[in-house]
PDB file of C-alpha atoms in Angstrom:
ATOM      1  CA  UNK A   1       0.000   0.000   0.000  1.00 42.00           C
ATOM      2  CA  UNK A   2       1.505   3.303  -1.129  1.00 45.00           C
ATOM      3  CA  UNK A   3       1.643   6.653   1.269  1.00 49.00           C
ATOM      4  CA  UNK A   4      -0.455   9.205   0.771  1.00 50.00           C
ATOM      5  CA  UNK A   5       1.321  12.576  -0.024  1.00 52.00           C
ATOM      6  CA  UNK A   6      -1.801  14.630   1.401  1.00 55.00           C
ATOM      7  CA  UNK A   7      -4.761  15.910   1.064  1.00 51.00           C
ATOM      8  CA  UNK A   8      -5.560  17.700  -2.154  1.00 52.00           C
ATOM      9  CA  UNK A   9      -8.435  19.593  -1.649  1.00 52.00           C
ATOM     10  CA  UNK A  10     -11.644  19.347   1.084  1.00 51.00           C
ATOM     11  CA  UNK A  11     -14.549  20.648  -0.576  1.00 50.00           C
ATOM     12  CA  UNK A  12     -18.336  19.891   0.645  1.00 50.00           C
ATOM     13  CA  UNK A  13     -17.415  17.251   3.002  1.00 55.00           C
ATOM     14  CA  UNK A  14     -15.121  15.556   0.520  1.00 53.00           C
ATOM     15  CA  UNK A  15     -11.082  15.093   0.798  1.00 58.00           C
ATOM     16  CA  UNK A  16      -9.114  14.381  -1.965  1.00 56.00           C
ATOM     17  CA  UNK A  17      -5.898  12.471  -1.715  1.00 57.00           C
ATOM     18  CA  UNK A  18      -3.452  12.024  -4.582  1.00 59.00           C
ATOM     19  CA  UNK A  19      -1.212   8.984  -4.225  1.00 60.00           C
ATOM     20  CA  UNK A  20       1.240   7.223  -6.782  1.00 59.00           C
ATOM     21  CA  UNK A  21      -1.698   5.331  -8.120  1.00 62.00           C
ATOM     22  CA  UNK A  22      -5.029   7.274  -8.031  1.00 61.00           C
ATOM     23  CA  UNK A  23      -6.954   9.994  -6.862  1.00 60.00           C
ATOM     24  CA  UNK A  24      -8.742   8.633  -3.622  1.00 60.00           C
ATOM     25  CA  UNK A  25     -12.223  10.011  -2.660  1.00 57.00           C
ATOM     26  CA  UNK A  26     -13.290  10.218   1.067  1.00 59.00           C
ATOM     27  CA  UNK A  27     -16.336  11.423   3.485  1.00 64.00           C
ATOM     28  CA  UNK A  28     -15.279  13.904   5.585  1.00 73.00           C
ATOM     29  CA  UNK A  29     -18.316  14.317   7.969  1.00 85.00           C
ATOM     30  CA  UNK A  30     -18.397  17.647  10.213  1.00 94.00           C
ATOM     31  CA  UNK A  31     -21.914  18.004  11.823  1.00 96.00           C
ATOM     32  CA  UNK A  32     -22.805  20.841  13.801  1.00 97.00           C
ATOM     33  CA  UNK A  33     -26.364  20.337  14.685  1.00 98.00           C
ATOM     34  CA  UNK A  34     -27.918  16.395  15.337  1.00 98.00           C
ATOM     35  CA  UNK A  35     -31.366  15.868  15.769  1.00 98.00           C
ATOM     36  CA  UNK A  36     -33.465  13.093  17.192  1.00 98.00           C
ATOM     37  CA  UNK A  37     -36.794  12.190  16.044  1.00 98.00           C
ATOM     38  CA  UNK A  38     -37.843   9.690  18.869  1.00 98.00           C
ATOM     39  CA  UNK A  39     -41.403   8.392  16.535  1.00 97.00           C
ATOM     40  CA  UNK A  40     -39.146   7.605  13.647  1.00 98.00           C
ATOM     41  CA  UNK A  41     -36.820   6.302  15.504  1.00 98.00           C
ATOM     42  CA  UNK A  42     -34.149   8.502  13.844  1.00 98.00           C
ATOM     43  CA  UNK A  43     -30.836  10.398  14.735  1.00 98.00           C
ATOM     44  CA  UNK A  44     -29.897  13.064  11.781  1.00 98.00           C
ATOM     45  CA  UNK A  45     -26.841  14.752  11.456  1.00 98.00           C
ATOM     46  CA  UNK A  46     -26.940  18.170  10.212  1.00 97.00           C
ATOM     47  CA  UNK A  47     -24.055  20.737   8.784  1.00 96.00           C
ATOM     48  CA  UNK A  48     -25.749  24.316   7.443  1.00 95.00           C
ATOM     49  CA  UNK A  49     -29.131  23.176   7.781  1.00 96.00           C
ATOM     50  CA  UNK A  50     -28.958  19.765   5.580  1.00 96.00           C
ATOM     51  CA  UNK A  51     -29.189  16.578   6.968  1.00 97.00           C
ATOM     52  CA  UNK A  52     -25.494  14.653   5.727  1.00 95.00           C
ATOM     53  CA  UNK A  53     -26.076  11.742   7.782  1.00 97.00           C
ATOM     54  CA  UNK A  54     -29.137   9.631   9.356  1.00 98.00           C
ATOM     55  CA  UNK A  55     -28.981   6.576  12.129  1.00 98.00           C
ATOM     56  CA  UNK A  56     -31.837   4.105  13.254  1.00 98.00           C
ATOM     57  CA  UNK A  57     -31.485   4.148  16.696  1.00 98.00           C
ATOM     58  CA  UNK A  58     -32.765   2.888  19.827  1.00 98.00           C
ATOM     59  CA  UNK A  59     -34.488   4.574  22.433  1.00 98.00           C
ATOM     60  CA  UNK A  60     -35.899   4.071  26.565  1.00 94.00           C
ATOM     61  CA  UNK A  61     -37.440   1.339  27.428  1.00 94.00           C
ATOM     62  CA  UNK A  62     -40.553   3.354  27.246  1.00 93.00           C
ATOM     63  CA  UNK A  63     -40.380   6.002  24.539  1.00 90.00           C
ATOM     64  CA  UNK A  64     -43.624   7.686  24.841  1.00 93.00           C
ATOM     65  CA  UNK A  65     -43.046  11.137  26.158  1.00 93.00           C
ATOM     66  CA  UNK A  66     -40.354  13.476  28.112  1.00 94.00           C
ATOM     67  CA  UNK A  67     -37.913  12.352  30.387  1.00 95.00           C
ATOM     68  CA  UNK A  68     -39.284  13.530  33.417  1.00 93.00           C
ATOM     69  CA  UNK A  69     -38.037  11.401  36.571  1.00 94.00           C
ATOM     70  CA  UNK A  70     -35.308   8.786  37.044  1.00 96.00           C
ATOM     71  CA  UNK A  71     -35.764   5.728  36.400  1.00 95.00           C
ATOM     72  CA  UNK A  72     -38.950   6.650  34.183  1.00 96.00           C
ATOM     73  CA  UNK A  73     -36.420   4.745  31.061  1.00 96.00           C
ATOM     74  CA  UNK A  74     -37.847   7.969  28.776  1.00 97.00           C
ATOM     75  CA  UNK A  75     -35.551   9.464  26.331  1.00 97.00           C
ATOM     76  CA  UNK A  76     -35.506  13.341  27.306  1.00 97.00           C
ATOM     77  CA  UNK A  77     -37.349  15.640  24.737  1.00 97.00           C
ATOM     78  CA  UNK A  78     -35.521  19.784  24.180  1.00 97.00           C
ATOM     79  CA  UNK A  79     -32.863  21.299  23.070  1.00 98.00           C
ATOM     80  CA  UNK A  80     -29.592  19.613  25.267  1.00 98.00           C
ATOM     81  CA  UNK A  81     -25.884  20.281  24.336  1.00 98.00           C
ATOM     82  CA  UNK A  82     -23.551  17.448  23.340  1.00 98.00           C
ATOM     83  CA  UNK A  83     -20.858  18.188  26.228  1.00 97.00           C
ATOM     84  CA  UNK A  84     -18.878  15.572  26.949  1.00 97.00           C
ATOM     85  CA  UNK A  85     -17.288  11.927  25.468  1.00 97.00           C
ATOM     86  CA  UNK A  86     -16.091   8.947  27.323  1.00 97.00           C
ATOM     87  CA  UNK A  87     -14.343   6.094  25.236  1.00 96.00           C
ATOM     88  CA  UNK A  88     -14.165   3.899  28.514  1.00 94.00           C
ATOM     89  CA  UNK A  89     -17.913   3.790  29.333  1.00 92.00           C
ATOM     90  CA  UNK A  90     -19.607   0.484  30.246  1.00 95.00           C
ATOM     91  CA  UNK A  91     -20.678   0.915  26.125  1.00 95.00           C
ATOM     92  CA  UNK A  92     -18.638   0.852  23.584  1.00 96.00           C
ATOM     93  CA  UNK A  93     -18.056   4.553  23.327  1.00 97.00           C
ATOM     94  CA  UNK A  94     -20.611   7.441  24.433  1.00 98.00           C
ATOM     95  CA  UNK A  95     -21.025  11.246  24.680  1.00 98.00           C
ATOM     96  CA  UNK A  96     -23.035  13.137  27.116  1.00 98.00           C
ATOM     97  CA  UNK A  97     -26.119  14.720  26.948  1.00 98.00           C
ATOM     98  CA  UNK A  98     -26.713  17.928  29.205  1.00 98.00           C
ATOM     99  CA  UNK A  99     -29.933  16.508  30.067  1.00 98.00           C
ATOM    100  CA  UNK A 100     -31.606  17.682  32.924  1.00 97.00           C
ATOM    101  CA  UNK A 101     -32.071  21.596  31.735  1.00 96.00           C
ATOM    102  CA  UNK A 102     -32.773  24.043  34.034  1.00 95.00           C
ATOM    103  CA  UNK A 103     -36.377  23.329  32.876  1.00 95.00           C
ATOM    104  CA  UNK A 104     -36.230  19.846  33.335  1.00 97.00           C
ATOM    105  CA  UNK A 105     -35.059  20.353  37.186  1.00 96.00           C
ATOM    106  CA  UNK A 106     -37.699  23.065  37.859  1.00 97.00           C
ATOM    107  CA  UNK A 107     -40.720  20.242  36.576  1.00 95.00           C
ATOM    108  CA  UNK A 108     -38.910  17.693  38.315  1.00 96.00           C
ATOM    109  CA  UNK A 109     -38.741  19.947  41.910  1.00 96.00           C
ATOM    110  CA  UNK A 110     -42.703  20.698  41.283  1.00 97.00           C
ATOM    111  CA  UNK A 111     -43.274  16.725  41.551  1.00 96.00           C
ATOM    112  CA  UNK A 112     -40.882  16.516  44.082  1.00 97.00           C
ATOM    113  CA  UNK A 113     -38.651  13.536  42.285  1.00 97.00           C
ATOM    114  CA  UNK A 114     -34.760  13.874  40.640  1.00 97.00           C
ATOM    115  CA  UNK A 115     -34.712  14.205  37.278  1.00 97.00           C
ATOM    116  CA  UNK A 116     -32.239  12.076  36.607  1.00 95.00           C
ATOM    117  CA  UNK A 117     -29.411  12.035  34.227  1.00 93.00           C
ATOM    118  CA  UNK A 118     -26.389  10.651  32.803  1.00 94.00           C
ATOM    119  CA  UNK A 119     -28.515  10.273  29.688  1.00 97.00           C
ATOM    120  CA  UNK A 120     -25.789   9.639  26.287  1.00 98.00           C
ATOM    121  CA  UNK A 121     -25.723   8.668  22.803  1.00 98.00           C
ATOM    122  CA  UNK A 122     -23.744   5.638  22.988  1.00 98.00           C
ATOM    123  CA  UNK A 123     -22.898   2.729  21.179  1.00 97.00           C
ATOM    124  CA  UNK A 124     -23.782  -1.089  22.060  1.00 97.00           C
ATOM    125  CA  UNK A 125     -22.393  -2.724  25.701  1.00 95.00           C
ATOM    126  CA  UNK A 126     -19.031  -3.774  25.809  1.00 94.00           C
ATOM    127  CA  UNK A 127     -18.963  -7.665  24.653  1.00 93.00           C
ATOM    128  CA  UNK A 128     -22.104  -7.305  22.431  1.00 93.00           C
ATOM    129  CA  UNK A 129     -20.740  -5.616  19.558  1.00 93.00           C
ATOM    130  CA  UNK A 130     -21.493  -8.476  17.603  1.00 93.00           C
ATOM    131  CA  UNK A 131     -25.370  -7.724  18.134  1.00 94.00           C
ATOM    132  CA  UNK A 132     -24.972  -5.146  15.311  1.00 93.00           C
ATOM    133  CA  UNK A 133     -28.266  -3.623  14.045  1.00 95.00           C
ATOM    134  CA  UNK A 134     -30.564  -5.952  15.485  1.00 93.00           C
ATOM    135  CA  UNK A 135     -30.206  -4.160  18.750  1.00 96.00           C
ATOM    136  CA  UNK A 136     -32.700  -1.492  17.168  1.00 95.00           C
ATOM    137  CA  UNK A 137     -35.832  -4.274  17.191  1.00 93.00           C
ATOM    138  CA  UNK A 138     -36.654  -3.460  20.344  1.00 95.00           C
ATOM    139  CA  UNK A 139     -36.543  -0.318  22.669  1.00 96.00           C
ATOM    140  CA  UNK A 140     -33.616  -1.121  25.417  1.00 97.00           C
ATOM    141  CA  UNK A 141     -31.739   1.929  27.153  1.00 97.00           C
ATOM    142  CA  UNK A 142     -32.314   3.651  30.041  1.00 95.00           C
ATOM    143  CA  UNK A 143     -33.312   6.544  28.074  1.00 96.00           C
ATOM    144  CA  UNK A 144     -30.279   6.784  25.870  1.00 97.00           C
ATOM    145  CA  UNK A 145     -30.270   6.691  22.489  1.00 98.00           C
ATOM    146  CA  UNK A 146     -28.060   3.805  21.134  1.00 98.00           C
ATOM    147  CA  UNK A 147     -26.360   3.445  18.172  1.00 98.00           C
ATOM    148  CA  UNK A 148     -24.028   0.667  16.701  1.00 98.00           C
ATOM    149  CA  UNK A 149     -20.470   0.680  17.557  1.00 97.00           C
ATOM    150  CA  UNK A 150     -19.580   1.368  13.672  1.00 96.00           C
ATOM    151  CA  UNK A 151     -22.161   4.039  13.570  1.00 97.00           C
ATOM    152  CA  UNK A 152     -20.476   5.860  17.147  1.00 97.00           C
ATOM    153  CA  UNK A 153     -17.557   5.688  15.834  1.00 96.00           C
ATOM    154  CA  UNK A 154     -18.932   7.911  12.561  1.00 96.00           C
ATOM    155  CA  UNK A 155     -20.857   9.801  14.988  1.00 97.00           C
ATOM    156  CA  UNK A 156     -17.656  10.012  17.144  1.00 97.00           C
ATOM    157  CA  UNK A 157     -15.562  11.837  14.351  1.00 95.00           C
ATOM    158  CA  UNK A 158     -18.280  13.922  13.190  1.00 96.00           C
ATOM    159  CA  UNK A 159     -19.333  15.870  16.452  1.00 97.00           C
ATOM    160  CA  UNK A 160     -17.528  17.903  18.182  1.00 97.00           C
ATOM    161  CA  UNK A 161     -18.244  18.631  22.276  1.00 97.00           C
ATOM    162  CA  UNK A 162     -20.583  21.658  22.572  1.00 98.00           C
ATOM    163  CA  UNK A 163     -22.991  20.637  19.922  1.00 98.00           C
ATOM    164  CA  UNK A 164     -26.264  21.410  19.941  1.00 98.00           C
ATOM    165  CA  UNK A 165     -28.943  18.208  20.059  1.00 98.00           C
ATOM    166  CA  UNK A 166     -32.516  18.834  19.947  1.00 98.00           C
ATOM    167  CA  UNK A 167     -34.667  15.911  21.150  1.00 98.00           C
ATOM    168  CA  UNK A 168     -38.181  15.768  18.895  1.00 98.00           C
ATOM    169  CA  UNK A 169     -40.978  13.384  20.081  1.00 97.00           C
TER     170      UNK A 169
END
């Protein structure tokens, strides 16, 4: 396998390398807005607007509604930031969702229960990589939203800490 000598050109997500034997084409994804729409069971990456990317996912245990107690295995619904990665979590790699807003806390205080947290898009638990897709035929988190390890790593790359992720129903 020959070196490249570098990168040609990036141009609308695309590098260009130029090697001794050919021009080679890659995706270059750079997200910086993902959205979740929890009925479709879809998570969209978005650069300027346009969706460049889209994952079938899998959500709480009970999907129907906000997040709005621990232990309630909900997916949170809002706007959250992206704020943090961990590629030593008990999955195979995650990043952090700012989930519970301010908002969340103040509903949560009115009931008088925690709003939980430590809610993540995250791949699938260590030792069951090999469970691939089929992980998305049934509803499993805690109220994360899982993805496979191939697809976290894409995800991974793609968005940086201190992106914005907005939670649809």
């Amino acid at each position: 396998m020959h070196a490249c000598r570098g990168v040609y050109r990036v141009e609308h997500g695309i590098a260009v390398w130029l090697d001794d034997r050919a021009i080679r084409f890659a995706i270059v994804l750079h997200a910086d807005h993902v959205v979740v729409l929890k009925k479709e069971r879809r998570l969209q990456l978005l650069s300027r607007g346009k969706v460049i990317k889209a994952y079938k996912v899998a959500l709480g245990s009970e999907p129907v509604g906000p997040k709005t107690r621990q232990g309630d295995h909900k997916t949170p619904e809002g706007l959250y930031v992206l704020d943090s990665r961990n590629a030593h979590s008990q999955f195979y790699k995650s990043i952090h969702i700012s989930y519970p807003s301010w908002h969340d806390r103040a509903l949560a205080r009115q009931k008088g229960v925690s709003p939980g947290g430590d809610v993540f898009v995250h791949g699938l638990p260590n030792g069951f990589g090999a469970v691939g897709a089929a992980h998305r035929l049934k509803d499993w988190t805690d109220g994360c939203i899982a993805v496979t390890n191939e697809e976290m790593d894409e995800i991974w790359r793609a968005v940086p800490d201190g992106t914005q992720i907005e939670i649809r129903p």
